[in-house]
Amino acid sequence: MATQSGITIAGPNEPYTIVDNIARPTPGPRQALVKSLYVGLNPVEPFMQHTGLLINEFPAVLGSDVSGIVLDAGADCKKLSKGDYIFGCVPIGRNQLSPFQETFLAEEDWIFKKLGNVGLEEACTIGAAVLTAGLALVDGQNITLPTPGAKADPKDSWVIVMGGSGSVGQYACQLASLAGYKVLASSSPSKVDIPLKAGASATFNNRAPLEEQLAEIGKITGGKFGRIFDASIVSFELSIKALEGLSTEDEKYFSTADDWSNISVPESISLYRVMLGQLGKVDAPRGKHITDLVVELTRKCEQYLELGELKALDYQLLPSVGWSGVIEGIADYEAGKLPKKAVVKVQNE
């Protein structure tokens, strides 16, 4: 049995360990064998490492955002072939599909095929963030994204994005703007240029007292909003008070990237919790629904990227490389030392 190197954890809260005895996978009919070249770091990796949640087996291989090159493709693959570059977010917690190893398996319907206008490094900023934002808006708030290349009709309504300067928030700003909505994003004063660059029409200070934030939301929108996405996962109280007390629209939606806390909302508000971790779990109704939506979002966002209607985020390429660079990068992330989306080069082509 062929083996390869990578990073594993032996159990919950066990350290990351570099090993060379991971079984090298073989692609199925609609899968590609991909060599990991760059990985993007996300909060889900330390969450899984510390808690052991979302993991199917131990020792576990982790990872979520990746870009790489196809080494082999299954007999029924139509989209991918040897030599193609890919990127995206993998179904987490499944060893053969996880990128913190030399090669992994990619389901061709769930992965992005990289085109010439997106670099391998910046491609690692796209997958998890754009899919989280897309699910929050499309599945959670009944927003219709336009056909790539077509301009959506302007809406006399605002979408409010809490945490508009974060990775997920920036893509939410881009997608809501593409759909024709005006976008109001919360941000710290030092980062207001980030959501504005991503398509927000206006911002408000998320460091201000809650009542001041509510007043600013009312002043900017005039109450013409019914959709709030909490990409920050820390703005639940503000969001519900805004929808209950300020919104003049009949339909009210609250989406959040928090799928673990015990929260409830008034009956007048539709609650949606993004569950990207259900990707690939096609034997369960929720997993199949999420997977089908991700397939649709992936196809559409591939075209948005090709047309320049969707942009990759600013990022920082970390100086340390390889599997040790990944471990160092996660430690720096947990210590609050990484102000931008972090990308690590793990292998040469």
XYZ file of C-alpha atoms in Angstrom:
349
model
C 0.000 0.000 0.000
C 1.390 3.373 -1.039
C 1.759 5.893 1.773
C 2.340 9.639 1.973
C 3.160 12.432 4.392
C 0.845 14.892 6.062
C -0.535 16.079 9.390
C -2.708 14.000 11.710
C -4.178 14.262 15.190
C -4.603 11.125 17.307
C -7.711 12.320 19.159
C -9.516 15.359 20.608
C -7.094 18.033 21.828
C -4.116 15.943 20.750
C -1.225 17.789 19.051
C -0.732 18.068 15.322
C 1.798 15.442 14.240
C 3.702 15.230 10.966
C 3.676 11.628 9.738
C 4.652 9.696 6.614
C 2.338 6.700 6.870
C -0.993 8.029 5.591
C -2.581 5.718 3.016
C -2.542 7.260 -0.446
C -6.123 7.258 -1.802
C -7.358 6.064 -5.187
C -9.999 8.133 -7.006
C -13.478 6.793 -7.679
C -15.329 7.289 -10.985
C -16.290 10.954 -10.357
C -13.286 11.855 -8.220
C -9.869 13.357 -8.912
C -6.624 12.631 -7.083
C -5.241 16.065 -6.223
C -1.808 17.118 -5.003
C -2.124 19.783 -2.295
C -0.100 22.886 -3.191
C -1.514 25.630 -0.944
C -3.940 25.522 1.971
C -5.981 28.306 3.523
C -6.392 28.369 7.289
C -9.870 28.630 8.795
C -11.326 28.613 12.336
C -12.667 25.108 11.750
C -9.217 23.475 11.951
C -8.412 24.441 15.570
C -12.067 23.848 16.472
C -11.873 20.270 15.193
C -8.454 19.684 16.745
C -9.491 20.865 20.197
C -12.954 19.285 20.324
C -12.755 16.238 18.068
C -16.106 17.283 16.601
C -16.927 16.975 12.875
C -14.333 14.181 12.574
C -15.260 10.726 11.262
C -12.155 8.776 12.281
C -8.873 8.963 14.187
C -6.051 9.462 13.500
C -7.630 12.343 11.609
C -6.398 14.422 8.686
C -7.770 17.975 8.760
C -8.005 20.903 6.362
C -10.709 22.819 4.522
C -9.553 25.376 1.921
C -7.041 24.168 -0.660
C -5.630 24.684 -4.129
C -3.810 21.972 -6.007
C -3.187 20.097 -9.230
C -4.995 17.016 -10.526
C -2.692 13.990 -10.757
C -5.342 11.511 -11.879
C -9.052 11.574 -12.652
C -11.714 8.897 -12.385
C -13.146 7.275 -15.486
C -16.421 9.224 -15.335
C -14.938 12.665 -14.664
C -16.114 15.249 -17.187
C -15.010 18.511 -15.596
C -11.523 17.585 -14.378
C -8.578 15.872 -16.027
C -4.899 15.346 -15.277
C -2.988 18.631 -15.099
C -5.989 20.798 -14.197
C -5.718 23.123 -11.222
C -8.478 23.124 -8.629
C -9.409 24.978 -5.465
C -12.217 25.084 -2.972
C -13.511 23.846 0.337
C -13.513 20.108 0.956
C -16.054 18.103 2.992
C -14.458 18.299 6.431
C -13.696 15.418 8.742
C -13.156 12.736 6.105
C -9.530 11.665 5.821
C -9.349 10.826 2.127
C -10.989 14.149 1.210
C -8.868 16.363 3.498
C -5.932 18.440 2.186
C -3.401 18.404 5.057
C -1.617 15.560 3.237
C 0.305 15.103 -0.004
C -2.715 14.021 -2.054
C -6.456 13.883 -1.415
C -9.626 13.034 -3.303
C -11.837 15.768 -4.751
C -15.410 15.219 -5.884
C -15.469 17.060 -9.191
C -18.969 18.496 -8.712
C -18.071 20.092 -5.369
C -14.720 21.625 -6.285
C -13.792 24.707 -8.306
C -11.775 24.339 -11.482
C -9.173 27.105 -11.462
C -9.136 29.442 -14.417
C -6.385 31.784 -15.537
C -7.579 34.910 -13.748
C -7.263 33.441 -10.233
C -3.853 32.606 -8.746
C -3.206 29.447 -6.762
C -2.469 31.389 -3.588
C -5.489 33.695 -3.656
C -7.717 30.781 -4.678
C -7.360 29.533 -1.095
C -9.368 32.541 0.110
C -12.504 31.602 -1.812
C -14.004 28.180 -1.093
C -15.270 28.020 2.494
C -16.022 31.738 2.731
C -17.974 32.125 -0.510
C -19.962 28.928 0.069
C -20.841 29.956 3.630
C -21.989 33.356 2.388
C -23.848 31.815 -0.533
C -25.762 29.367 1.647
C -26.646 32.124 4.126
C -28.108 34.333 1.414
C -29.555 31.890 -1.108
C -30.824 29.125 1.156
C -31.305 31.206 4.270
C -32.770 34.431 2.902
C -34.422 33.466 -0.377
C -32.046 35.621 -2.427
C -31.722 34.792 -6.120
C -28.262 35.233 -7.595
C -28.239 36.501 -11.186
C -27.131 34.547 -14.205
C -23.387 35.176 -14.614
C -22.895 38.082 -16.991
C -26.395 39.459 -16.391
C -27.074 42.471 -14.192
C -29.675 42.002 -11.470
C -32.494 44.512 -11.156
C -31.785 46.992 -8.340
C -33.765 46.312 -5.160
C -35.110 49.040 -2.909
C -34.012 46.973 0.068
C -30.919 46.512 2.184
C -29.099 43.369 3.223
C -27.200 43.882 6.469
C -23.949 41.952 6.894
C -22.573 41.766 10.412
C -18.800 41.375 10.225
C -18.390 42.772 6.738
C -14.596 43.000 6.919
C -14.105 39.274 7.601
C -13.633 36.668 4.884
C -17.224 35.396 4.925
C -18.604 38.904 5.314
C -16.722 40.190 2.289
C -18.171 37.486 0.062
C -21.630 38.149 1.492
C -21.221 41.799 0.490
C -20.150 40.787 -3.009
C -22.970 38.286 -3.543
C -25.748 40.467 -2.108
C -24.551 43.348 -4.257
C -24.524 41.094 -7.336
C -28.129 40.184 -6.529
C -29.104 43.862 -6.706
C -29.426 44.678 -3.011
C -27.969 47.625 -1.191
C -25.565 46.332 1.450
C -24.922 47.749 4.904
C -21.933 46.162 6.628
C -20.747 46.395 10.201
C -17.032 46.983 10.633
C -14.488 48.477 12.967
C -13.577 52.049 11.969
C -10.077 50.988 10.899
C -11.417 48.449 8.384
C -14.344 50.212 6.698
C -12.551 50.247 3.352
C -12.675 46.427 3.212
C -16.470 45.922 2.988
C -16.829 49.012 0.812
C -14.346 47.503 -1.637
C -16.372 44.277 -1.526
C -19.559 46.022 -2.624
C -21.128 47.434 0.527
C -22.996 50.698 0.009
C -22.442 51.856 3.589
C -20.955 50.759 6.904
C -21.542 51.326 10.601
C -19.222 51.081 13.585
C -19.502 47.692 15.280
C -17.417 48.976 18.184
C -20.071 51.520 19.192
C -22.600 50.823 21.977
C -25.527 48.679 20.840
C -28.070 51.512 20.921
C -25.813 53.673 18.761
C -25.456 50.849 16.255
C -29.234 50.434 16.108
C -29.689 54.162 15.563
C -27.169 54.116 12.721
C -28.871 51.125 11.074
C -32.208 52.935 11.203
C -30.740 56.171 9.885
C -28.978 54.541 6.913
C -31.693 52.091 5.836
C -34.854 53.937 6.790
C -36.139 50.543 7.895
C -36.028 49.161 4.358
C -34.395 45.866 5.238
C -35.534 42.396 6.212
C -32.387 40.352 5.820
C -29.460 40.180 8.246
C -26.543 37.778 7.975
C -24.342 37.516 11.056
C -21.038 36.486 9.499
C -19.309 37.618 12.689
C -21.272 35.100 14.846
C -21.213 37.636 17.709
C -24.025 39.998 16.688
C -27.134 37.974 17.524
C -28.667 40.452 19.985
C -28.090 43.431 17.692
C -29.487 41.567 14.693
C -32.720 40.485 16.368
C -33.334 43.925 17.897
C -32.811 45.514 14.475
C -35.217 43.131 12.751
C -37.855 43.435 15.494
C -37.614 47.155 16.128
C -36.453 48.774 12.896
C -37.400 46.649 9.887
C -40.493 47.766 7.965
C -40.520 44.748 5.648
C -43.023 41.922 6.063
C -40.542 39.076 5.587
C -37.651 38.972 8.032
C -34.653 36.651 7.762
C -31.753 36.069 10.128
C -28.868 33.882 8.957
C -25.824 33.042 11.037
C -22.572 31.163 10.584
C -23.051 29.915 14.169
C -24.487 26.403 13.929
C -23.703 25.294 17.493
C -25.069 27.818 20.022
C -28.476 27.440 21.639
C -30.397 30.353 20.125
C -34.014 31.052 19.255
C -35.768 33.890 17.449
C -39.294 35.347 17.482
C -41.822 33.611 15.231
C -41.841 36.619 12.904
C -38.191 35.984 11.972
C -36.945 33.095 9.846
C -33.776 31.593 11.386
C -31.147 29.895 9.221
C -27.895 28.389 10.450
C -25.241 27.712 7.825
C -24.179 24.064 8.003
C -21.394 23.774 5.437
C -20.089 20.820 7.453
C -22.985 18.811 5.961
C -21.303 18.963 2.545
C -20.922 15.473 1.129
C -23.252 13.761 3.594
C -25.636 12.826 0.798
C -27.241 9.934 2.683
C -28.914 12.389 5.070
C -31.682 14.764 3.886
C -29.943 17.883 5.223
C -26.594 16.807 3.811
C -28.034 16.110 0.365
C -29.786 19.480 0.321
C -26.597 21.335 1.269
C -24.509 19.329 -1.210
C -26.925 20.019 -4.075
C -26.837 23.735 -3.282
C -23.027 23.741 -3.098
C -22.863 22.121 -6.543
C -25.092 24.894 -7.907
C -23.186 27.657 -6.103
C -19.842 26.276 -7.276
C -20.894 26.334 -10.922
C -22.261 29.843 -10.678
C -19.318 31.255 -8.709
C -16.832 29.701 -11.141
C -18.441 31.817 -13.848
C -18.576 34.933 -11.670
C -14.837 34.575 -11.066
C -14.102 34.035 -14.747
C -16.061 37.178 -15.654
C -14.482 39.224 -12.871
C -17.852 39.683 -11.147
C -16.517 37.982 -8.022
C -13.091 38.799 -6.595
C -10.711 36.845 -4.381
C -9.817 38.402 -1.034
C -6.643 40.040 0.158
C -4.529 37.468 1.970
C -1.156 36.880 3.550
C 1.160 34.111 2.383
C 2.907 32.868 5.497
C 6.719 32.609 5.377
C 6.909 29.082 6.788
C 6.184 26.305 4.295
C 5.289 22.627 4.335
C 3.409 20.783 7.053
C 5.403 22.517 9.789
C 4.329 25.823 8.246
C 0.689 24.784 8.562
C 1.134 23.937 12.245
C 2.941 27.238 12.896
C 0.251 29.131 10.998
C -2.576 27.623 13.032
C -0.736 28.530 16.243
C -0.332 32.113 15.027
C -4.009 32.222 14.060
C -5.059 31.089 17.531
C -2.753 33.705 19.060
C -4.452 36.447 17.046
C -1.359 37.229 14.985
C -2.905 36.891 11.508
C -4.907 39.982 10.457
C -5.758 38.623 7.005
C -6.772 35.303 5.533
C -3.660 33.128 5.878
C -2.344 30.851 3.133
C 0.479 28.314 3.447
C 2.458 26.745 0.622
C 2.716 23.046 1.452
C 4.340 21.520 -1.653
C 5.918 22.362 -4.983
C 4.254 21.152 -8.132
